[in-house]
Structures are given as C-alpha cells and as structure tokens.
mmCIF file of C-alpha atoms and ligand atoms in Angstrom:
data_model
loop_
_atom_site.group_PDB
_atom_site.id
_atom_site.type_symbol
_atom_site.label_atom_id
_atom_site.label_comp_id
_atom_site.label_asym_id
_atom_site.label_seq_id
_atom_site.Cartn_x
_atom_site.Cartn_y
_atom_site.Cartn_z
ATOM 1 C CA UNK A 121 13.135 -9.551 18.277
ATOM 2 C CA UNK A 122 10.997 -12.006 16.392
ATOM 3 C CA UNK A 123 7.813 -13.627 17.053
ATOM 4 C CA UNK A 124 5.446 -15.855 15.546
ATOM 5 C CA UNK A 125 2.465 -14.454 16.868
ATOM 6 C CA UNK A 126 1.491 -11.085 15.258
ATOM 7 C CA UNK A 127 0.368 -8.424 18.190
ATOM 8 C CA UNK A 128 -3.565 -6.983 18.049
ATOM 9 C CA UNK A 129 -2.284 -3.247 17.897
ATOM 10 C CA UNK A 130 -5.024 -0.585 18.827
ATOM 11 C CA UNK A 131 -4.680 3.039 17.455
ATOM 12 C CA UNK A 132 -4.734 6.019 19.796
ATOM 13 C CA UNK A 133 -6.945 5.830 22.865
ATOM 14 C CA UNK A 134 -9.068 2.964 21.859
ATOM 15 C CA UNK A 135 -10.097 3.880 18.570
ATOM 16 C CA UNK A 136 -10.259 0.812 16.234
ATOM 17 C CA UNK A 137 -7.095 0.060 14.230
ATOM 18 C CA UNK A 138 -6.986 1.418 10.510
ATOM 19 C CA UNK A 139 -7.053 -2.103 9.314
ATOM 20 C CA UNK A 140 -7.512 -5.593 10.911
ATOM 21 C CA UNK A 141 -8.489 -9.204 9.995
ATOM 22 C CA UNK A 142 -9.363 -11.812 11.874
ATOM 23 C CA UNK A 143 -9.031 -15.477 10.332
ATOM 24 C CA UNK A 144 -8.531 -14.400 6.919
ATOM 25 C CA UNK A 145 -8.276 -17.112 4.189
ATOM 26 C CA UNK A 146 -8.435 -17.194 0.226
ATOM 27 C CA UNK A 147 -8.611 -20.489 -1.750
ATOM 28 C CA UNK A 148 -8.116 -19.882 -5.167
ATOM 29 C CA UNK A 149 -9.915 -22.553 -7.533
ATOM 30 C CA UNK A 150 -11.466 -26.084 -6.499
ATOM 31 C CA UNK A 151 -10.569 -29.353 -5.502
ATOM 32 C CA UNK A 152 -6.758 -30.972 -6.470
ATOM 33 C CA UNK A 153 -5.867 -27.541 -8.011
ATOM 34 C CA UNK A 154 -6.663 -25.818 -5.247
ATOM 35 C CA UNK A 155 -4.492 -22.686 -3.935
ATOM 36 C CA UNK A 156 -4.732 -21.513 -0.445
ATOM 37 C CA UNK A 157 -2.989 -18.402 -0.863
ATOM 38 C CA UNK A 158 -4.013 -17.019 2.784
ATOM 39 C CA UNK A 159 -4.538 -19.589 5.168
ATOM 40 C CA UNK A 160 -6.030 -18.103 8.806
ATOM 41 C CA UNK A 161 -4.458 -14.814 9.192
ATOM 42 C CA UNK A 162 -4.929 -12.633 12.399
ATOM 43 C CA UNK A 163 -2.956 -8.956 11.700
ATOM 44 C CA UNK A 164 -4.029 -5.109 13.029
ATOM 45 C CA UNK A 165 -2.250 -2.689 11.272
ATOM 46 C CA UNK A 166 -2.883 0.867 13.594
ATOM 47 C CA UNK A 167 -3.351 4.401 12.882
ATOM 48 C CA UNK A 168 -0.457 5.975 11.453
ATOM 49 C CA UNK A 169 1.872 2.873 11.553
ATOM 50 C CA UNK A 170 3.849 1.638 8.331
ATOM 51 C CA UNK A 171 3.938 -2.125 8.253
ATOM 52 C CA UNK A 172 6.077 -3.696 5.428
ATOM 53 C CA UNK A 173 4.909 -7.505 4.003
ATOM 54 C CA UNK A 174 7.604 -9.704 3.401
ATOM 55 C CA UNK A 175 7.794 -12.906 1.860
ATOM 56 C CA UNK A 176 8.937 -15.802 -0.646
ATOM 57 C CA UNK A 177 7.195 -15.167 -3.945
ATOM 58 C CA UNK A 178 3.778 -17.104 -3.694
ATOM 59 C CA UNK A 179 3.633 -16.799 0.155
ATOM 60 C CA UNK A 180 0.053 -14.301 -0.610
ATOM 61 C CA UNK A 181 1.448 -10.948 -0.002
ATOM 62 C CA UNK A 182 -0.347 -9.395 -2.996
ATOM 63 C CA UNK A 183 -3.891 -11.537 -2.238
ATOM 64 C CA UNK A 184 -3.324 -10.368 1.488
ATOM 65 C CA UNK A 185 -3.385 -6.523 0.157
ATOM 66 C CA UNK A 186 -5.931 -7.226 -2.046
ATOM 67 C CA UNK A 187 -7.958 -8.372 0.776
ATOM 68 C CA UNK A 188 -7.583 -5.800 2.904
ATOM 69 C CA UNK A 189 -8.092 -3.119 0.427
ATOM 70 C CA UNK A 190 -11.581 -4.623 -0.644
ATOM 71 C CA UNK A 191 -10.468 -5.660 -4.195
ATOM 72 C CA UNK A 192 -11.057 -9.481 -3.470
ATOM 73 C CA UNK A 193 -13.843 -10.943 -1.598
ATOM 74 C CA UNK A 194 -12.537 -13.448 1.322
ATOM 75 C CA UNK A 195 -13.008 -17.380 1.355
ATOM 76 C CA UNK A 196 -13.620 -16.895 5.402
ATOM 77 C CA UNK A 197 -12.828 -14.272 8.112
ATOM 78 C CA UNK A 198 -13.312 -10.962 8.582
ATOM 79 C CA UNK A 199 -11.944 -7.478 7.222
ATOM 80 C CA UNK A 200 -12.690 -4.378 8.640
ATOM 81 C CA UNK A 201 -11.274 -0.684 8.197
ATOM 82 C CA UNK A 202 -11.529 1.473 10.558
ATOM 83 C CA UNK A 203 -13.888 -0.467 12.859
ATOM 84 C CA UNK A 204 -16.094 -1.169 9.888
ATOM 85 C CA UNK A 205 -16.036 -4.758 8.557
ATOM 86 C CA UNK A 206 -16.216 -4.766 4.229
ATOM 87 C CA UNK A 207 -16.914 -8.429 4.407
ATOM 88 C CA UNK A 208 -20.172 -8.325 2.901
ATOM 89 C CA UNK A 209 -20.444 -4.790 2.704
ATOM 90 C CA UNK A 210 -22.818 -3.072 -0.224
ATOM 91 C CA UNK A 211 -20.798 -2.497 -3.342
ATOM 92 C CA UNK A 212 -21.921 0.860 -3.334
ATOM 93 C CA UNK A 213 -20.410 2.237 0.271
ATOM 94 C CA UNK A 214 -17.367 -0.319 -0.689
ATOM 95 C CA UNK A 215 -16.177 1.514 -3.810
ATOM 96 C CA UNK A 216 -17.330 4.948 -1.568
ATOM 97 C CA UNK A 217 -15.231 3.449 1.240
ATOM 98 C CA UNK A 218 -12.108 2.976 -1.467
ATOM 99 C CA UNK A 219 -12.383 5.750 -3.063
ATOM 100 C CA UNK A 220 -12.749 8.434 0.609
ATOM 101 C CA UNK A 221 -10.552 6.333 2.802
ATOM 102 C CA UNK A 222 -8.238 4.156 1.124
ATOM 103 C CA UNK A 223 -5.063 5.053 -1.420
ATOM 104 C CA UNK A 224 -3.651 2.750 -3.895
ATOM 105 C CA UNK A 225 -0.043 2.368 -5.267
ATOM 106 C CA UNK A 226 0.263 -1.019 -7.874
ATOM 107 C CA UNK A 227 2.879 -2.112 -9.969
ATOM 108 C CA UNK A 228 0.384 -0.923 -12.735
ATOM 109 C CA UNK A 229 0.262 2.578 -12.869
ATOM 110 C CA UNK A 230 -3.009 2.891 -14.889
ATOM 111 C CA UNK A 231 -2.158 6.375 -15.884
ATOM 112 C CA UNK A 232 -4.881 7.823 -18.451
ATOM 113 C CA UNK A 233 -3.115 8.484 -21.302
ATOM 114 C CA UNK A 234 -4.704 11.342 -23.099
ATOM 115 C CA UNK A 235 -4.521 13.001 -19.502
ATOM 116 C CA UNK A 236 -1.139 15.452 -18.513
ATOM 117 C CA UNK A 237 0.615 13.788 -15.142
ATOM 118 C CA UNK A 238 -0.687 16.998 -13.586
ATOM 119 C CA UNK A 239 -4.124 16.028 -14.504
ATOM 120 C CA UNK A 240 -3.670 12.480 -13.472
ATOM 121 C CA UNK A 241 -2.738 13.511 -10.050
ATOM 122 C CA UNK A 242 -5.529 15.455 -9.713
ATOM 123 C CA UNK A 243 -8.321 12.762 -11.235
ATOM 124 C CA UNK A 244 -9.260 11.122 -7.712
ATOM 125 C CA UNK A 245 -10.194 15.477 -6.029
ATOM 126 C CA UNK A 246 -11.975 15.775 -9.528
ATOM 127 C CA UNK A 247 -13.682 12.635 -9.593
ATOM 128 C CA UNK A 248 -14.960 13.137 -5.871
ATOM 129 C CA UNK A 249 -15.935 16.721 -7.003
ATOM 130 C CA UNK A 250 -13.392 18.333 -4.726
ATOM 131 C CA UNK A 251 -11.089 21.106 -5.258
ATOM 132 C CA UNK A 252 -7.360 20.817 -6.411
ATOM 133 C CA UNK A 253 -5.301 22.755 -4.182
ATOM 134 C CA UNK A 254 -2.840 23.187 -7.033
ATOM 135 C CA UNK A 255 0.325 24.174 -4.355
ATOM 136 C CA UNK A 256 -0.268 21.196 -2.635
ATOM 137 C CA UNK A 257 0.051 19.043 -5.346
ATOM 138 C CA UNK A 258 3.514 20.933 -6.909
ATOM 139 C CA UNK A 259 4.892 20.038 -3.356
ATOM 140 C CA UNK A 260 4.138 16.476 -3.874
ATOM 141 C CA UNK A 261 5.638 16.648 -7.319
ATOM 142 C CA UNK A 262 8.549 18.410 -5.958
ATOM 143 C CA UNK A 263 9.059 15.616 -3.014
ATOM 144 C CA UNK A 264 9.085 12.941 -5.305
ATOM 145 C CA UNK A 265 11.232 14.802 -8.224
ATOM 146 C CA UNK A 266 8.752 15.592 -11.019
ATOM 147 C CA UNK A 267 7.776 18.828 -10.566
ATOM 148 C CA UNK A 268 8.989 19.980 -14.476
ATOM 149 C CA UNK A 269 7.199 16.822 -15.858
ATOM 150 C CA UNK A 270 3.953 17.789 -14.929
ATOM 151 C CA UNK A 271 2.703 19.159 -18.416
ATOM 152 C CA UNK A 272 4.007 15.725 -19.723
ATOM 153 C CA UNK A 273 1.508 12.972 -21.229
ATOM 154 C CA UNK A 274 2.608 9.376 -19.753
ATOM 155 C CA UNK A 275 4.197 8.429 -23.132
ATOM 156 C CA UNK A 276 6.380 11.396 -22.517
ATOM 157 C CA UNK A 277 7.693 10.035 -18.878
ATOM 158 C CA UNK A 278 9.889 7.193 -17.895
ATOM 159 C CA UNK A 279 8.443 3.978 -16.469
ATOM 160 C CA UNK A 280 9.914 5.558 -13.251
ATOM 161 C CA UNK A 281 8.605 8.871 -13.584
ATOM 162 C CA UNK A 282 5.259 7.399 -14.666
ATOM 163 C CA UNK A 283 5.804 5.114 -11.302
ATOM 164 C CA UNK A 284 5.937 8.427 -8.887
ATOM 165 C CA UNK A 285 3.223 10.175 -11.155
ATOM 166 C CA UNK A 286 0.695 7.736 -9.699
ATOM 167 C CA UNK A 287 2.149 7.718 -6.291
ATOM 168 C CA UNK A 288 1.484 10.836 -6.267
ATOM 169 C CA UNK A 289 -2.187 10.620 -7.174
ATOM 170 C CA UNK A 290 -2.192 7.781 -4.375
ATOM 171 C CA UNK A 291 -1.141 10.415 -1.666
ATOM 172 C CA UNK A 292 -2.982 13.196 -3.489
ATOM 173 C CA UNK A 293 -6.439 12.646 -1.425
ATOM 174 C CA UNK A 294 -4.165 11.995 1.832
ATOM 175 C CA UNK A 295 -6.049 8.507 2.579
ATOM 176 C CA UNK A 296 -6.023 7.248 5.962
ATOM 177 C CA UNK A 297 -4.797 3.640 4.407
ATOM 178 C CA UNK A 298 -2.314 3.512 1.587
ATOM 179 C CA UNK A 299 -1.879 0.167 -0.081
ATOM 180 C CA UNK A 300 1.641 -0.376 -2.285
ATOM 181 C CA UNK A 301 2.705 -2.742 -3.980
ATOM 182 C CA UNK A 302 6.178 -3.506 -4.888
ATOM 183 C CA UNK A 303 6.296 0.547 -5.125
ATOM 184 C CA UNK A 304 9.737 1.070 -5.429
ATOM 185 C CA UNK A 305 9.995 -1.894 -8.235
ATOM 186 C CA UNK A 306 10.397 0.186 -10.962
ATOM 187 C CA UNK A 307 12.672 3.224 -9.258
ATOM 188 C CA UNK A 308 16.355 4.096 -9.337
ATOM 189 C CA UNK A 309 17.509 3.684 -6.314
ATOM 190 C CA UNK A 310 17.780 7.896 -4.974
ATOM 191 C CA UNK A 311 13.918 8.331 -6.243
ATOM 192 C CA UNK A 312 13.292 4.840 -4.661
ATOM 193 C CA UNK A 313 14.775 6.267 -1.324
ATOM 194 C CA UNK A 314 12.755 9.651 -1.597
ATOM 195 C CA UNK A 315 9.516 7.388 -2.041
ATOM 196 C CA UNK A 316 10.243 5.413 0.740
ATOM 197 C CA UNK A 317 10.689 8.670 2.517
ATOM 198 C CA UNK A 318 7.511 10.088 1.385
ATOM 199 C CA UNK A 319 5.634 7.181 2.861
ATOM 200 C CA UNK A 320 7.622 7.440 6.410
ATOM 201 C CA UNK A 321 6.273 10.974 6.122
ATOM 202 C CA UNK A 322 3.162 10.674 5.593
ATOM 203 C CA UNK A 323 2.791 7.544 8.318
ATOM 204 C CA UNK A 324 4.909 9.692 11.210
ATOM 205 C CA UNK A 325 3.145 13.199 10.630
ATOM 206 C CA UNK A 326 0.190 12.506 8.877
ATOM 207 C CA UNK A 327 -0.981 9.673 11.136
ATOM 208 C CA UNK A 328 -1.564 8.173 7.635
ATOM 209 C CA UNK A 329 -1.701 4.084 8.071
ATOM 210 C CA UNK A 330 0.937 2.221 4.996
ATOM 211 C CA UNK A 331 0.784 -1.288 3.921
ATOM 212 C CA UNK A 332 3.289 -1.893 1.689
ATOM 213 C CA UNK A 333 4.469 -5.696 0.085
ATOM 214 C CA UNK A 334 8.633 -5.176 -0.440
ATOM 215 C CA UNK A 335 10.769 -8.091 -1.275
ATOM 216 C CA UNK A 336 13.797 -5.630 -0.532
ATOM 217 C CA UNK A 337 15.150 -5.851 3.267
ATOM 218 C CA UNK A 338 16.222 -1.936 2.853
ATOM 219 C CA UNK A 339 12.950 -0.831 1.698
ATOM 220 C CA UNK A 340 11.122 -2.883 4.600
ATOM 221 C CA UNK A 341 13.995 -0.955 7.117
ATOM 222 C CA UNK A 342 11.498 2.182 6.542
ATOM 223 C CA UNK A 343 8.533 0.365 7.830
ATOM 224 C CA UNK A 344 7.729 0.566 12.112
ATOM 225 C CA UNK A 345 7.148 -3.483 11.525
ATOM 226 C CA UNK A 346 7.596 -5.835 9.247
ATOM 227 C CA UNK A 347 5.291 -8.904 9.021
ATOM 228 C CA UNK A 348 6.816 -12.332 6.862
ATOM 229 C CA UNK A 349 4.759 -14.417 5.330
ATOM 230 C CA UNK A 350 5.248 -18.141 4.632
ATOM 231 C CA UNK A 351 2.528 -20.542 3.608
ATOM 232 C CA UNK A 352 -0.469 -17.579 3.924
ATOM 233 C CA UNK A 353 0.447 -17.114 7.236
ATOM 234 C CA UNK A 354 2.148 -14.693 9.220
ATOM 235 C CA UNK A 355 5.793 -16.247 10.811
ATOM 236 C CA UNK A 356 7.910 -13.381 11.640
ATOM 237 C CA UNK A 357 7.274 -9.915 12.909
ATOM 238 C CA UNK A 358 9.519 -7.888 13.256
ATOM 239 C CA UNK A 359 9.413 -4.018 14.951
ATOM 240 C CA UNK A 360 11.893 -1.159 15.050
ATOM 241 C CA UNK A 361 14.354 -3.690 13.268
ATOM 242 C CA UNK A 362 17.202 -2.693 10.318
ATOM 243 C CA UNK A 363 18.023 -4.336 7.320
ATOM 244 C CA UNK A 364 20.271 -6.812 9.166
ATOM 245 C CA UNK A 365 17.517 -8.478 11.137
ATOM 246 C CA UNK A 366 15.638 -8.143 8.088
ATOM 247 C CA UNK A 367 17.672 -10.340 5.699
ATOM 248 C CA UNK A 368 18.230 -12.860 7.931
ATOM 249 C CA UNK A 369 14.748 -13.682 8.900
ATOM 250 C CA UNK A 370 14.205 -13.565 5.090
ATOM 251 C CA UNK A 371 16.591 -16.032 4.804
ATOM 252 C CA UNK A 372 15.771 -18.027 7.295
ATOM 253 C CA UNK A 373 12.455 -18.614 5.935
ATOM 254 C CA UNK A 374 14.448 -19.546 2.279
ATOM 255 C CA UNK A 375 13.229 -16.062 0.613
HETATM 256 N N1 ADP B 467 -6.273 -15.145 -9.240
HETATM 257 C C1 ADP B 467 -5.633 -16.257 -8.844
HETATM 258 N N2 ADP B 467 -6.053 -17.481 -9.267
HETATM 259 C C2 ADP B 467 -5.423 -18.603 -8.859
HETATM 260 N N3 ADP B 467 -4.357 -18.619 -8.016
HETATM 261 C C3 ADP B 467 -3.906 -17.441 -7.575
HETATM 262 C C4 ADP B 467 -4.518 -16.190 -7.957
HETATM 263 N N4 ADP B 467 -3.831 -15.178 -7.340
HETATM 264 C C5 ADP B 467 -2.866 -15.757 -6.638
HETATM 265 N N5 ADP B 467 -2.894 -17.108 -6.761
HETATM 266 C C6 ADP B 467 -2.004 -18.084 -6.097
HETATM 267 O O1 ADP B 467 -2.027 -17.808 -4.719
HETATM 268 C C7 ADP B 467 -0.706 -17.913 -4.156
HETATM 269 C C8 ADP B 467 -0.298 -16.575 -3.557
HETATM 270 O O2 ADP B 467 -0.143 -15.622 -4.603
HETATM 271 P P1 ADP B 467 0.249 -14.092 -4.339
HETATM 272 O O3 ADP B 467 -0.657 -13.535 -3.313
HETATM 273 O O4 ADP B 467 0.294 -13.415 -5.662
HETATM 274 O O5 ADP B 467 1.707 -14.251 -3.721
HETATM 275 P P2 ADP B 467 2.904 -13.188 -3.608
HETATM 276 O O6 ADP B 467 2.359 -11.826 -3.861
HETATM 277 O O7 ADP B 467 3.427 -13.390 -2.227
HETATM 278 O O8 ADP B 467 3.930 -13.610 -4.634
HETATM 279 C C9 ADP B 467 0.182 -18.375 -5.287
HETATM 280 O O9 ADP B 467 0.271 -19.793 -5.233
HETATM 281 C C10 ADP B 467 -0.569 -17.930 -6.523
HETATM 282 O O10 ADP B 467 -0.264 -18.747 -7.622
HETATM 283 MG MG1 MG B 468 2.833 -10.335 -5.338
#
C-alpha cells in the first residue's frame, strides 16, 4: 500500500508522461540561511492521472508545483512536459508552453476586477485569439454552481464564488496539465466536493493530467495517487487508497 520509492509512470502506449522530473532540487537563499525546499526528487505524473501532494507545511509542496509548472527556475535536475524539458527553455516558447498546455488554479484568484466573471473566464480563449464557445463555458459555470453570477464583477462574488470563477477560467482552455493549489481552501464543503468532482472529470474523461497540493485526506481520496512529502522528498505514495490510508500516513509522517 505504501512505498517510498515513487513509480516512473508512462502515459498510453509509450508516449512521454504529461509531467516528470528527474533529480529536482531548489535551495532557497545562501549559505547558513539556506532552505532546501526540494531536495532530489524523481516523480512522473501520466496522461490523464490526478495525483494529490501531501505534506507537513514547509515539506515544498507549493515550490514542487511551481517547478513543474515553469514558474520557478530549478537549483538542479530536470523538468519536462510532455517529453519536452523547460529547464532552460526560451522564455518565449515557456510562457507559449504555459499559456497552450498548462492550467493554473492558486490560492490567489487574480480575477481582473473591472472584468464580469463571464469575461474572466473567457480572458485566456481571448488572449490566445480563440473563440468563446459561450455554451461551453455556461456548462462549466453550471458544474461548479455559478451560472447566475456570471454578469457579476468580483467585488460582487464571495471569496468562494470568486474561488470557482477562476477555476473555471483554469479548465476553460481544457489544458492537458492543471496545477491547483490548495483549491478547495476557500470552499464550503458541497462546492468543495463538486470541484473536486470537476477535476476527477476532467482527469477520467478528458485524459486531462491534475496536480493538485491538498492538506485535506478527503480531498486527496479524489486523486488516482497521492504522493507525501517530507524534507523535499517524496516518502509515501499512495494509489487507489481512501481517506483512511490517507490520514494515517499523514500522521505518521507528524502532518
Ligand atoms: N521564495 C522563498 N524564499 C525563501 N524560502 C522559501 C521560498 N519559498 C519557499 N521557501 C521555503 O522553502 C520551504 C518549502 O516551502 P513550500 O514549498 O512553500 O512548502 P509547503 O507548500 O509544503 O508549505 C520552506 O522552508 C519555505 O520557508
Ligand atoms: Mg504551500
């Protein structure tokens, strides 16, 4: 049930995973204040698989995402999405790598504000100069309950409703990666559940690939694996487990 080594997954007949690194590390500052917030990590996430990151707070679950998603630039070790390594990579086909591949849900919504939440959800089509297929995007609404708040400027929405205004531009695109956060931090628990949902969705019959850092054991329970971090490292992972096996290992590692 739980292993210390994490497994080198592959994605459907030999196609590279969506996302895999191979001795990752991050040191943050120099000398005695030193961080090593990663420390030698070795993970493949596949194609269409939803991997949850677990860990005590500090153990580099948000530098980890970072790194993968190209927002931080590596100490040592490589990152590559897709087959495609972004260590190094030119800024310019990194941000057009981000912006056609990947998806992004953060604890910071960065909603514009002068913008209507239908508008925001459509900002990453219009930005890439594509069309907004308008019924597409009042399904996604629907799914994640704010279909009659889509008129509404930000100010106008709960943190909550603000929270599923930018999952939904995350999903909008239908990225073969999303990255989230902590995404059901600032959710009730029902809209939490539907998000959760969403994201098993779009994983089991999109093919879509999720990363997602939880620090709940029920919201992990969605994920196909769950990877623990102590230390930078990876020291549990867990597949097709529950939130029993889940909260245990967690506290096991004194999370
Ligand atoms: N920008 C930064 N500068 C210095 N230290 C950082 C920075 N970001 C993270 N750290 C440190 O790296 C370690 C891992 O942080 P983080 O990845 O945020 O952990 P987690 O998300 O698991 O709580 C912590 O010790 C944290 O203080
Ligand atoms: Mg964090």
């Amino acid at each position: 049930m739980t292993t210390a080594a994490p497994t080198t997954a592959t994605g459907p007949a030999g196609a590279p995973p969506a996302v895999a690194c191979r001795g990752l590390e991050k040191v943050f500052g120099q000398g005695d204040a030193s961080v090593q917030a990663v420390a030698g990590l070795d993970a493949a996430f596949a194609t269409g698989e939803f991997t949850a990151i677990m860990g005590p707070s500090g153990s580099g679950k948000s530098t980890l995402m970072h790194l993968l998603a190209g927002l931080e630039t590596p100490s040592a070790g490589d990152i590559a999405i897709e087959g495609r390594s972004i260590v190094g990579m030119r800024d310019r086909d990194l941000t057009l790598l981000r912006r056609d591949r990947l998806g992004f849900i953060f604890q910071s919504f960065n909603l514009v504000p002068t913008l209507t939440a239908r508008q925001n959800i459509a900002l990453p089509i219009r930005l890439a100069g594509g069309r907004v297929d308008e019924g597409e995007l009042e399904m996604l609404a629907s799914r994640l309950g704010i279909l009659d708040r889509l008129e509404h400027l930000p100010h106008e929405l709960s943190g909550g409703q603000q929270q599923r205004v930018a999952v939904a531009r995350a999903l909008i695109t239908r990225p073969a990666v999303v990255f989230a956060d902590e995404p059901t931090g600032a959710l009730d628990l029902r809209t939490g559940r539907e998000l959760l949902g969403s994201l098993q969705n779009a994983a089991r019959q999109r093919q879509q690939t999720i990363i997602m850092v939880t620090h709940d054991p029920a919201a992990a329970a969605y994920a196909d694996r769950v990877l623990i971090l102590v230390d930078g490292r990876i020291a549990h992972e867990l597949r097709d487990t529950d939130y029993e096996a889940i909260a245990a290992t967690m506290a096991e590692v004194g999370a």
